[in-house]
């Protein structure tokens, strides 16, 4: 879908050599901090921007050159706005329905986005979450094959988020390709089949949420009384003293070991010593930690995270992940475009 | 399923544009309220100078206010409305639908003509109530309306397509006031200082009000100079808008 994409705004390079693809019937989450190049990437796919270099194709078409053929087959939700202030919910959906050959039934769609009791309200008077849901309805009314959602749940309350997430899940079930940008890791865990983590316009990592989580070294993490004897803890767990570290506020990490025996030894030691135990986590990193580690470190042009796909790349990802972990932490980190 | 025809889309879009324009209080005030107020006030309160050979204020004011109505809707209302739509990403969003720019422009034109038709009829009826008796030549008015609309819509969209929403609001209102004063709409052109009058005659407001006055007043012929100025603006302003308009 996207190969070696470069997008520039004047002198600023927003996207720098990005490649990825997404299949029909899947949800791709483009994850990154503010200014990472998420919107620039999506807007290039939508045909709003011309790539400075590289190539982009959506449904086999060039979003700029084949704009007319493509617009009827994609659905777009901008980051904000896009709807006239004085337009009512129902009028907006009916208007957009008139643009497409086989639109969804307007009343059902309004119901699905939870705006049935707001159909007479003008866009101006809707809450932020209601505006986002209307915007989503307009993206879906034409039965698109590919849907682009730019931060669909930002500023949306928990109920609205649930509505949006269940609609995205239904789109996937219907065979639609959903590309969404977000910086909400919870959303990625719940929605995404594939995750693309970018920063400074470059790919930092790519994979399913599960593979990204397990890319890090195994460890046991927990919270207890601050100031515990780390050497004693290492001995109990049967690891080197250097493998036990504190993570602040009574947080501890025992690296390189995550089997049940270590956990049993550790918890019985804590119990015998009379220390509390809270927030115990065993195994690879949580997605949040993966994200923070990747984004907090440098984006390294010589050592890009390998792409997902062919089985032989799976092993390479593991090694690169570990190497990246050690290397990126140590370096000062070259952060672009923050 | 067959794709919606271009006409279906334009009709749906134009209907929405008209509903939005009529729902927006400020736009109705500009399109209809101000012209009516000017007409009624200055027809009944005789404070303005009249051109030579005109006895009743309404005889001079009626064509001038019809021209003002065109300027109000085509330049101010359209310009400000479109400027804010552009600022709020409405035009950007439409760019990702099958509507397309030509149909969007067509819908905007239909909206302006429809709103203008309502406002012109209201102003015309009010003028007749106030004693205005237009000449039979007034049947040529639609041609004048189209030319004036093209000129002022071009100016309004040139502002909307290059300035931010609030800046368009300020610029359109400022220009509106200036053109109202030097456009021969409420104050006769020959009452203006010589230098101002010479410049004013090159602007679309004076040209439009002169041509409107000529077609609706018995025993006058359309001044060639004003007609040429109007035609130049009617072609030049939309071309400028098309060349400079930025959609985001």
Coordinates of C-alpha atoms in Angstrom, one line a residue:
Chain A
X1 CA 0.0 0.0 0.0
X2 CA 2.7 2.5 1.0
X3 CA 6.3 2.2 -0.2
X4 CA 9.2 4.5 0.8
X5 CA 6.8 7.4 1.3
X6 CA 8.3 10.8 1.9
X7 CA 6.0 13.8 2.6
X8 CA 7.3 17.3 2.9
X9 CA 5.6 20.5 4.1
X10 CA 7.9 23.1 2.6
X11 CA 11.3 22.4 4.1
X12 CA 9.9 20.2 6.9
X13 CA 10.0 16.5 6.2
X14 CA 7.0 15.0 7.9
X15 CA 7.3 11.5 6.6
X16 CA 10.7 10.1 5.8
X17 CA 10.8 6.7 3.9
X18 CA 7.8 4.9 5.4
X19 CA 6.6 1.6 4.0
X20 CA 3.7 -0.5 5.1
X21 CA 0.5 -2.2 3.9
X22 CA -2.8 -3.2 5.3
X23 CA -5.2 -5.8 4.1
X24 CA -9.0 -5.7 3.6
X25 CA -10.8 -7.0 6.7
X26 CA -8.1 -5.7 9.0
X27 CA -7.5 -2.7 11.3
X28 CA -4.1 -1.0 11.0
X29 CA -3.3 1.4 13.9
X30 CA -0.7 4.1 13.1
X31 CA 0.6 5.0 16.5
X32 CA 3.0 7.8 17.4
X33 CA 3.4 10.9 19.5
X34 CA 2.1 14.3 18.3
X35 CA 4.1 15.4 15.2
X36 CA 5.2 11.9 14.4
X37 CA 3.8 12.1 10.8
X38 CA 0.6 10.2 11.4
X39 CA -1.8 12.7 9.8
X40 CA 0.6 13.5 7.0
X41 CA 0.7 9.8 6.2
X42 CA -3.0 9.3 6.3
X43 CA -3.7 12.5 4.3
X44 CA -1.4 11.2 1.6
X45 CA -3.4 8.0 1.4
X46 CA -6.6 10.1 1.2
X47 CA -5.2 12.0 -1.7
X48 CA -4.8 15.4 0.0
X49 CA -1.1 15.4 -0.3
X50 CA 1.3 14.4 -3.0
X51 CA 4.2 12.3 -1.9
X52 CA 7.5 14.0 -2.4
X53 CA 9.0 10.6 -3.0
X54 CA 8.0 7.0 -2.9
X55 CA 4.7 5.6 -3.9
X56 CA 1.2 5.2 -2.4
X57 CA -1.6 3.0 -3.6
X58 CA -5.1 2.5 -2.2
X59 CA -7.2 -0.3 -3.7
X60 CA -4.6 -0.5 -6.4
X61 CA -5.1 3.2 -7.3
X62 CA -3.0 6.3 -7.0
X63 CA -4.9 8.5 -4.5
X64 CA -4.0 11.7 -6.4
X65 CA -4.1 10.6 -10.0
X66 CA -7.1 8.3 -9.7
X67 CA -8.9 10.6 -7.2
X68 CA -12.2 10.5 -9.0
X69 CA -12.3 6.7 -9.1
X70 CA -11.2 6.3 -5.5
X71 CA -13.3 8.9 -3.6
X72 CA -16.5 6.8 -3.9
X73 CA -14.7 3.8 -2.4
X74 CA -13.0 5.3 0.6
X75 CA -14.4 6.9 3.8
X76 CA -12.6 9.7 5.5
X77 CA -12.8 11.1 9.1
X78 CA -10.7 14.2 9.5
X79 CA -9.0 14.9 12.8
X80 CA -11.5 17.6 13.5
X81 CA -14.2 19.7 11.8
X82 CA -15.3 19.1 8.2
X83 CA -19.0 19.7 8.8
X84 CA -20.8 23.0 8.4
X85 CA -21.7 24.5 11.8
X86 CA -25.3 25.1 11.0
X87 CA -26.0 21.6 9.6
X88 CA -28.2 19.2 11.5
X89 CA -27.2 15.6 12.2
X90 CA -29.8 14.1 9.9
X91 CA -29.3 16.7 7.2
X92 CA -25.6 16.0 7.2
X93 CA -26.0 12.2 6.8
X94 CA -28.7 12.6 4.1
X95 CA -26.5 15.0 2.2
X96 CA -23.5 12.7 2.3
X97 CA -25.7 9.7 1.4
X98 CA -26.7 11.6 -1.8
X99 CA -23.0 11.5 -3.0
X100 CA -22.9 7.7 -3.1
X101 CA -24.5 5.1 -5.3
X102 CA -25.6 2.7 -2.6
X103 CA -25.6 4.5 0.8
X104 CA -26.4 2.9 4.1
X105 CA -29.9 3.6 5.3
X106 CA -29.7 7.0 7.0
X107 CA -31.9 6.3 10.0
X108 CA -30.1 3.0 10.8
X109 CA -26.7 4.7 10.6
X110 CA -27.7 7.6 12.9
X111 CA -28.9 4.9 15.3
X112 CA -25.7 3.0 15.1
X113 CA -23.5 6.0 16.0
X114 CA -25.8 6.8 18.9
X115 CA -27.2 10.1 17.7
X116 CA -30.8 9.1 17.2
X117 CA -32.0 11.5 19.9
X118 CA -29.8 14.3 18.4
X119 CA -30.9 14.1 14.8
X120 CA -32.3 17.6 14.8
X121 CA -29.3 19.1 16.6
X122 CA -26.9 21.3 14.6
X123 CA -23.2 20.4 14.4
X124 CA -22.4 23.5 16.4
X125 CA -24.4 22.3 19.4
X126 CA -23.0 18.8 19.5
X127 CA -20.5 17.8 22.1
X128 CA -17.0 16.9 21.0
X129 CA -17.8 13.2 21.2
X130 CA -21.0 13.6 19.2
X131 CA -19.2 15.6 16.5
X132 CA -16.7 12.8 16.2
X133 CA -19.5 10.2 15.9
X134 CA -21.3 12.2 13.2
X135 CA -18.0 12.5 11.4
X136 CA -17.6 8.7 11.6
X137 CA -21.2 8.3 10.2
X138 CA -20.3 10.4 7.2
X139 CA -17.2 8.4 6.6
X140 CA -19.2 5.2 6.6
X141 CA -22.4 6.2 4.7
X142 CA -21.1 5.4 1.3
X143 CA -20.2 1.8 2.2
X144 CA -16.5 2.4 1.7
X145 CA -13.9 -0.4 1.2
X146 CA -11.2 1.5 3.0
X147 CA -11.8 3.8 5.9
X148 CA -9.3 6.4 7.2
X149 CA -9.9 7.6 10.8
X150 CA -7.6 10.3 12.1
X151 CA -7.7 10.1 15.9
X152 CA -11.4 9.0 15.9
X153 CA -11.7 8.8 19.7
X154 CA -9.8 11.9 20.8
X155 CA -12.0 14.0 23.0
X156 CA -14.7 11.3 23.1
X157 CA -16.2 10.1 26.4
X158 CA -16.0 6.4 27.3
X159 CA -19.5 5.6 26.0
X160 CA -18.7 7.3 22.7
X161 CA -15.5 5.4 22.5
X162 CA -17.3 2.2 22.9
X163 CA -19.7 3.1 20.1
X164 CA -16.8 4.0 17.8
X165 CA -14.8 0.8 18.7
X166 CA -17.8 -1.5 18.1
X167 CA -18.4 0.1 14.7
X168 CA -14.7 -0.3 13.8
X169 CA -15.0 -4.0 14.8
X170 CA -18.0 -4.4 12.6
X171 CA -16.2 -2.8 9.6
X172 CA -13.4 -5.3 10.0
X173 CA -16.0 -8.1 10.1
X174 CA -17.5 -6.8 6.9
X175 CA -14.2 -7.0 5.2
X176 CA -13.3 -3.3 5.2
X177 CA -9.8 -2.1 5.7
X178 CA -9.6 0.4 8.5
X179 CA -6.6 2.7 8.9
X180 CA -6.7 4.7 12.1
X181 CA -4.2 7.0 13.8
X182 CA -4.1 7.3 17.5
X183 CA -1.9 7.9 20.5
X184 CA -4.2 5.9 22.7
X185 CA -2.5 2.6 23.5
X186 CA -5.6 1.1 25.1
X187 CA -7.4 1.6 21.8
X188 CA -4.6 -0.1 19.9
X189 CA -4.8 -3.1 22.2
X190 CA -8.6 -3.4 21.7
X191 CA -8.9 -2.6 18.0
X192 CA -5.8 -3.2 16.0
X193 CA -4.8 -6.3 14.0
X194 CA -1.6 -4.5 13.0
X195 CA 0.3 -1.7 14.7
X196 CA 2.7 0.7 13.0
X197 CA 4.6 2.8 15.5
X198 CA 6.2 5.8 13.9
X199 CA 8.1 8.9 15.1
X200 CA 9.9 11.6 13.2
X201 CA 8.2 10.3 10.1
X202 CA 10.0 6.9 10.3
X203 CA 8.9 3.4 11.2
X204 CA 10.0 2.4 14.7
X205 CA 8.2 -0.9 14.8
X206 CA 5.5 -2.9 13.2
X207 CA 3.5 -6.0 14.1
X208 CA 0.5 -7.3 15.8
X209 CA -0.1 -5.9 19.4
X210 CA 0.9 -9.4 20.7
X211 CA 4.2 -9.6 18.8
X212 CA 5.1 -6.1 19.8
X213 CA 4.4 -6.9 23.5
X214 CA 6.6 -10.0 23.5
X215 CA 9.4 -8.4 21.5
X216 CA 11.0 -7.2 24.8
X217 CA 13.1 -9.3 27.1
X218 CA 11.0 -11.3 29.6
X219 CA 10.9 -9.9 33.1
X220 CA 8.9 -9.9 36.4
X221 CA 7.6 -6.5 37.5
X222 CA 5.8 -5.7 40.7
X223 CA 5.3 -3.0 43.3
X224 CA 6.1 -3.4 46.9
X225 CA 7.6 -1.4 49.8
X226 CA 10.3 1.0 48.6
X227 CA 13.9 0.3 49.6
X228 CA 13.9 -3.5 49.6
X229 CA 17.3 -5.4 49.6
X230 CA 18.0 -5.9 45.9
X231 CA 20.9 -8.3 46.4
X232 CA 18.7 -10.5 48.6
X233 CA 15.9 -10.4 46.1
X234 CA 18.3 -11.4 43.3
X235 CA 19.6 -14.3 45.3
X236 CA 16.0 -15.5 46.0
X237 CA 15.2 -15.3 42.3
X238 CA 18.4 -17.0 41.3
X239 CA 19.6 -14.2 39.0
X240 CA 22.6 -11.8 38.9
X241 CA 22.3 -8.8 41.2
X242 CA 22.5 -6.6 38.1
X243 CA 19.3 -8.1 36.8
X244 CA 17.2 -6.6 39.6
X245 CA 16.4 -2.9 39.3
X246 CA 14.0 -0.4 40.9
X247 CA 11.7 1.5 38.7
X248 CA 10.7 4.1 41.2
X249 CA 7.9 4.5 43.7
X250 CA 8.4 0.9 45.1
X251 CA 8.5 -0.6 41.6
X252 CA 10.9 -3.5 40.9
X253 CA 11.9 -5.3 37.8
X254 CA 13.6 -8.7 37.7
X255 CA 15.0 -9.1 34.2
X256 CA 15.8 -12.2 32.3
X257 CA 13.4 -14.5 34.2
X258 CA 9.7 -14.9 34.0
X259 CA 8.9 -18.5 34.8
X260 CA 6.6 -19.7 37.6
X261 CA 9.4 -20.9 39.9
X262 CA 10.9 -17.4 40.0
X263 CA 7.5 -15.9 40.7
X264 CA 6.9 -18.5 43.5
X265 CA 10.2 -17.9 45.1
X266 CA 9.8 -14.1 44.9
X267 CA 6.2 -14.0 46.3
X268 CA 7.0 -16.4 49.2
X269 CA 10.1 -14.3 50.0
X270 CA 7.9 -11.1 50.0
X271 CA 5.3 -12.9 52.2
X272 CA 7.9 -14.2 54.7
X273 CA 9.4 -10.7 55.0
X274 CA 6.0 -9.2 55.4
X275 CA 6.1 -7.0 52.3
X276 CA 3.0 -6.2 50.2
X277 CA 2.7 -7.2 46.6
X278 CA 0.9 -5.2 44.0
X279 CA 0.6 -4.8 40.2
X280 CA 2.5 -8.1 39.4
X281 CA 3.3 -8.4 35.7
X282 CA 5.1 -11.4 34.2
X283 CA 6.4 -11.8 30.6
X284 CA 7.2 -9.3 27.8
X285 CA 6.6 -5.6 27.9
X286 CA 3.2 -4.0 28.0
X287 CA 2.4 -2.2 24.8
X288 CA 2.8 1.1 26.6
X289 CA 6.4 0.2 27.6
X290 CA 7.2 -0.9 24.1
X291 CA 5.8 2.4 22.8
X292 CA 7.6 4.5 25.4
X293 CA 10.9 2.7 24.8
X294 CA 10.7 3.1 21.1
X295 CA 9.5 6.7 21.0
X296 CA 11.7 7.7 23.9
X297 CA 14.8 6.4 22.1
X298 CA 16.3 7.4 18.8
X299 CA 14.8 6.7 15.5
X300 CA 17.7 4.9 13.9
X301 CA 17.9 5.0 10.2
X302 CA 20.6 2.3 10.0
X303 CA 18.6 -0.1 12.2
X304 CA 15.0 0.1 11.2
X305 CA 12.6 -2.2 12.8
X306 CA 12.1 -5.1 10.4
X307 CA 8.8 -5.3 8.7
X308 CA 6.2 -7.8 9.6
X309 CA 5.0 -10.5 7.2
X310 CA 7.2 -13.3 6.0
X311 CA 7.9 -15.9 8.8
X312 CA 11.7 -15.6 8.4
X313 CA 11.5 -11.9 9.6
X314 CA 10.0 -12.9 12.9
X315 CA 13.3 -14.0 14.4
X316 CA 15.0 -10.9 13.1
X317 CA 12.5 -8.8 14.8
X318 CA 13.3 -10.3 18.2
X319 CA 17.0 -9.7 17.8
X320 CA 16.5 -6.2 16.5
X321 CA 14.1 -5.5 19.4
X322 CA 16.6 -6.5 22.0
X323 CA 19.5 -4.7 20.3
X324 CA 17.4 -1.6 19.9
X325 CA 16.5 -1.8 23.6
X326 CA 20.0 -1.7 24.8
X327 CA 21.3 0.6 22.2
X328 CA 18.5 3.2 22.2
X329 CA 18.5 3.5 25.9
X330 CA 22.2 4.3 26.0
X331 CA 22.2 6.9 23.3
X332 CA 21.1 10.5 23.8
X333 CA 18.5 10.0 21.1
X334 CA 17.9 12.0 18.0
X335 CA 14.3 13.1 18.1
X336 CA 12.8 14.6 15.0
X337 CA 9.9 16.9 14.5
X338 CA 8.5 16.8 18.0
Chain B
X1 CA -27.0 0.3 -8.0
X2 CA -26.4 3.2 -10.3
X3 CA -24.2 6.0 -9.3
X4 CA -26.1 9.2 -8.4
X5 CA -26.1 11.5 -11.4
X6 CA -24.3 14.8 -11.2
X7 CA -27.6 16.6 -11.2
X8 CA -28.8 14.6 -8.1
X9 CA -25.7 15.6 -6.2
X10 CA -25.9 19.2 -7.2
X11 CA -29.5 19.4 -6.2
X12 CA -28.8 17.8 -2.8
X13 CA -25.8 20.1 -2.3
X14 CA -27.7 23.2 -3.4
X15 CA -30.7 22.5 -1.2
X16 CA -28.3 22.1 1.8
X17 CA -26.5 25.3 0.9
X18 CA -29.8 27.2 0.7
X19 CA -31.1 25.8 4.0
X20 CA -27.8 26.7 5.7
X21 CA -27.9 30.3 4.3
X22 CA -31.5 30.9 5.4
X23 CA -30.8 29.3 8.8
X24 CA -27.9 31.6 9.4
X25 CA -29.2 34.8 11.0
X26 CA -26.2 37.0 10.0
X27 CA -26.5 35.9 6.4
X28 CA -30.2 36.7 6.2
X29 CA -29.5 40.1 7.9
X30 CA -26.9 40.9 5.3
X31 CA -28.8 39.6 2.3
X32 CA -32.2 41.0 3.1
X33 CA -32.2 43.0 6.4
X34 CA -29.7 45.7 5.5
X35 CA -30.9 46.4 2.0
X36 CA -34.5 46.6 3.2
X37 CA -33.5 48.9 6.1
X38 CA -31.6 51.2 3.8
X39 CA -34.4 51.4 1.3
X40 CA -37.2 52.0 3.8
X41 CA -35.2 54.4 6.0
X42 CA -33.8 56.7 3.2
X43 CA -37.1 56.6 1.2
X44 CA -39.1 58.0 4.1
X45 CA -36.4 60.2 5.8
X46 CA -35.2 62.6 3.2
X47 CA -31.6 63.3 4.2
X48 CA -29.7 62.1 1.2
X49 CA -28.8 64.2 -1.8
X50 CA -30.7 63.1 -5.0
X51 CA -29.2 63.1 -8.5
X52 CA -30.5 65.8 -10.9
X53 CA -33.9 65.1 -12.4
X54 CA -35.1 62.7 -9.7
X55 CA -38.0 63.8 -7.5
X56 CA -38.7 60.9 -5.2
X57 CA -35.9 59.3 -3.2
X58 CA -37.3 55.9 -3.9
X59 CA -36.9 56.4 -7.6
X60 CA -33.1 56.7 -7.1
X61 CA -32.9 54.3 -4.1
X62 CA -34.8 51.3 -5.5
X63 CA -32.3 50.4 -8.3
X64 CA -29.4 51.2 -6.0
X65 CA -30.7 49.0 -3.3
X66 CA -31.3 46.2 -5.8
X67 CA -27.6 46.5 -6.6
X68 CA -26.8 46.5 -2.9
X69 CA -28.8 43.3 -2.4
X70 CA -26.7 41.6 -5.1
X71 CA -23.5 42.8 -3.4
X72 CA -24.8 41.7 0.0
X73 CA -25.5 38.2 -1.0
X74 CA -22.9 37.5 -3.6
X75 CA -20.0 39.1 -1.9
X76 CA -20.6 39.3 1.8
X77 CA -22.9 36.4 2.6
X78 CA -21.2 34.0 0.2
X79 CA -17.7 35.2 1.0
X80 CA -18.0 34.9 4.7
X81 CA -19.9 31.7 4.6
X82 CA -17.4 30.0 2.3
X83 CA -14.5 31.5 4.3
X84 CA -15.7 29.9 7.5
X85 CA -16.4 26.6 5.7
X86 CA -12.9 26.6 4.5
X87 CA -11.5 27.3 7.9
X88 CA -13.5 24.6 9.5
X89 CA -12.3 22.0 7.0
X90 CA -15.7 21.6 5.3
X91 CA -14.3 22.1 1.9
X92 CA -11.4 19.7 2.7
X93 CA -13.9 17.0 3.7
X94 CA -16.0 17.5 0.6
X95 CA -12.8 17.0 -1.4
X96 CA -12.8 13.4 -0.2
X97 CA -16.4 12.7 -1.5
X98 CA -17.6 12.1 -5.1
X99 CA -19.2 15.5 -5.2
X100 CA -16.2 17.2 -6.8
X101 CA -15.3 20.9 -7.2
X102 CA -17.4 21.7 -10.3
X103 CA -20.6 20.5 -8.7
X104 CA -19.8 22.3 -5.5
X105 CA -19.3 25.5 -7.4
X106 CA -22.6 24.9 -9.2
X107 CA -24.4 24.3 -5.9
X108 CA -22.9 27.6 -4.5
X109 CA -24.1 29.5 -7.6
X110 CA -27.6 28.0 -7.3
X111 CA -27.6 29.0 -3.6
X112 CA -26.6 32.6 -4.3
X113 CA -29.1 32.9 -7.1
X114 CA -32.0 31.4 -5.0
X115 CA -31.3 33.6 -2.0
X116 CA -30.9 36.6 -4.2
X117 CA -34.1 35.9 -6.0
X118 CA -35.9 35.9 -2.6
X119 CA -34.2 39.1 -1.4
X120 CA -34.6 40.9 -4.7
X121 CA -38.3 40.1 -4.8
X122 CA -38.7 41.4 -1.2
X123 CA -36.8 44.6 -1.9
X124 CA -38.6 45.2 -5.2
X125 CA -42.0 44.7 -3.6
X126 CA -41.1 47.0 -0.8
X127 CA -39.9 49.6 -3.3
X128 CA -43.1 49.4 -5.2
X129 CA -45.1 49.8 -1.9
X130 CA -42.9 52.9 -1.3
X131 CA -44.0 54.3 -4.7
X132 CA -41.3 53.0 -7.1
X133 CA -42.6 52.6 -10.7
X134 CA -40.0 50.7 -12.7
X135 CA -39.8 51.0 -16.4
X136 CA -40.6 48.0 -18.6
X137 CA -36.9 47.7 -19.3
X138 CA -36.7 46.1 -15.9
X139 CA -37.3 42.7 -17.5
X140 CA -33.6 42.9 -18.5
X141 CA -32.8 42.8 -14.8
X142 CA -31.9 39.1 -14.7
X143 CA -29.0 39.7 -17.1
X144 CA -27.7 42.5 -14.9
X145 CA -28.2 40.3 -11.8
X146 CA -26.1 37.5 -13.4
X147 CA -23.3 39.9 -14.3
X148 CA -23.3 41.6 -10.9
X149 CA -23.4 38.3 -9.1
X150 CA -20.5 37.0 -11.1
X151 CA -18.5 40.1 -10.2
X152 CA -19.2 40.1 -6.5
X153 CA -19.2 36.4 -6.0
X154 CA -15.7 36.4 -7.6
X155 CA -14.6 39.1 -5.1
X156 CA -16.2 37.3 -2.1
X157 CA -14.6 33.9 -3.1
X158 CA -11.2 35.5 -3.8
X159 CA -11.2 36.6 -0.2
X160 CA -12.7 33.4 1.2
X161 CA -10.2 31.3 -0.7
X162 CA -7.1 33.1 0.5
X163 CA -7.9 34.6 4.0
X164 CA -8.7 33.0 7.2
X165 CA -12.4 32.9 8.2
X166 CA -12.3 35.9 10.6
X167 CA -10.2 37.9 8.2
X168 CA -12.7 37.2 5.4
X169 CA -15.4 38.4 7.8
X170 CA -13.6 41.7 8.4
X171 CA -12.5 42.3 4.9
X172 CA -15.9 41.5 3.3
X173 CA -17.7 43.8 5.8
X174 CA -15.1 46.6 5.4
X175 CA -15.3 46.4 1.6
X176 CA -19.1 46.3 1.8
X177 CA -19.3 49.5 3.7
X178 CA -16.8 51.3 1.4
X179 CA -18.6 50.1 -1.8
X180 CA -22.0 51.0 -0.2
X181 CA -20.8 54.6 0.2
X182 CA -19.1 55.0 -3.1
X183 CA -21.2 52.7 -5.2
X184 CA -23.9 55.1 -6.2
X185 CA -26.4 53.0 -4.3
X186 CA -27.5 55.4 -1.6
X187 CA -25.4 58.4 -2.3
X188 CA -25.4 59.6 -6.0
X189 CA -22.1 59.4 -7.7
X190 CA -22.2 63.0 -8.7
X191 CA -22.4 64.0 -5.0
X192 CA -18.9 62.5 -4.4
X193 CA -15.7 64.5 -4.7
X194 CA -14.3 64.5 -8.3
X195 CA -11.3 62.2 -7.5
X196 CA -13.4 59.7 -5.5
X197 CA -16.1 59.7 -8.2
X198 CA -13.6 58.9 -10.9
X199 CA -12.2 55.9 -8.9
X200 CA -15.7 54.8 -7.8
X201 CA -16.8 54.5 -11.5
X202 CA -14.1 51.9 -12.1
X203 CA -15.4 49.7 -9.2
X204 CA -18.1 47.1 -9.7
X205 CA -20.6 48.6 -7.2
X206 CA -21.1 51.9 -9.1
X207 CA -21.2 50.1 -12.4
X208 CA -23.8 47.7 -11.2
X209 CA -26.0 50.4 -9.6
X210 CA -25.8 52.6 -12.7
X211 CA -26.7 49.7 -15.1
X212 CA -29.5 48.6 -12.8
X213 CA -30.8 52.2 -12.6
X214 CA -30.6 52.6 -16.4
X215 CA -32.6 49.4 -17.2
X216 CA -35.3 50.2 -14.6
X217 CA -35.8 53.9 -15.3
X218 CA -37.8 55.2 -18.2
X219 CA -36.1 57.3 -20.8
X220 CA -32.5 56.2 -20.0
X221 CA -30.1 54.1 -22.0
X222 CA -27.5 51.9 -20.4
X223 CA -24.2 53.8 -20.1
X224 CA -21.5 52.0 -22.1
X225 CA -18.8 52.8 -19.7
X226 CA -20.6 51.3 -16.7
X227 CA -21.6 48.2 -18.7
X228 CA -18.0 47.7 -19.8
X229 CA -16.7 48.1 -16.2
X230 CA -19.3 45.6 -15.0
X231 CA -18.4 43.1 -17.7
X232 CA -14.7 43.3 -16.9
X233 CA -15.4 42.6 -13.2
X234 CA -17.9 39.9 -14.0
X235 CA -15.2 38.0 -15.9
X236 CA -12.1 39.1 -14.0
X237 CA -13.2 38.5 -10.4
X238 CA -14.2 34.9 -10.8
X239 CA -11.1 34.2 -12.8
X240 CA -9.0 35.7 -9.9
X241 CA -10.9 33.6 -7.4
X242 CA -10.4 30.4 -9.4
X243 CA -6.7 31.1 -9.7
X244 CA -6.1 31.9 -6.1
X245 CA -8.5 29.7 -4.2
X246 CA -6.9 27.4 -1.7
X247 CA -9.2 24.6 -0.4
X248 CA -7.5 24.1 2.9

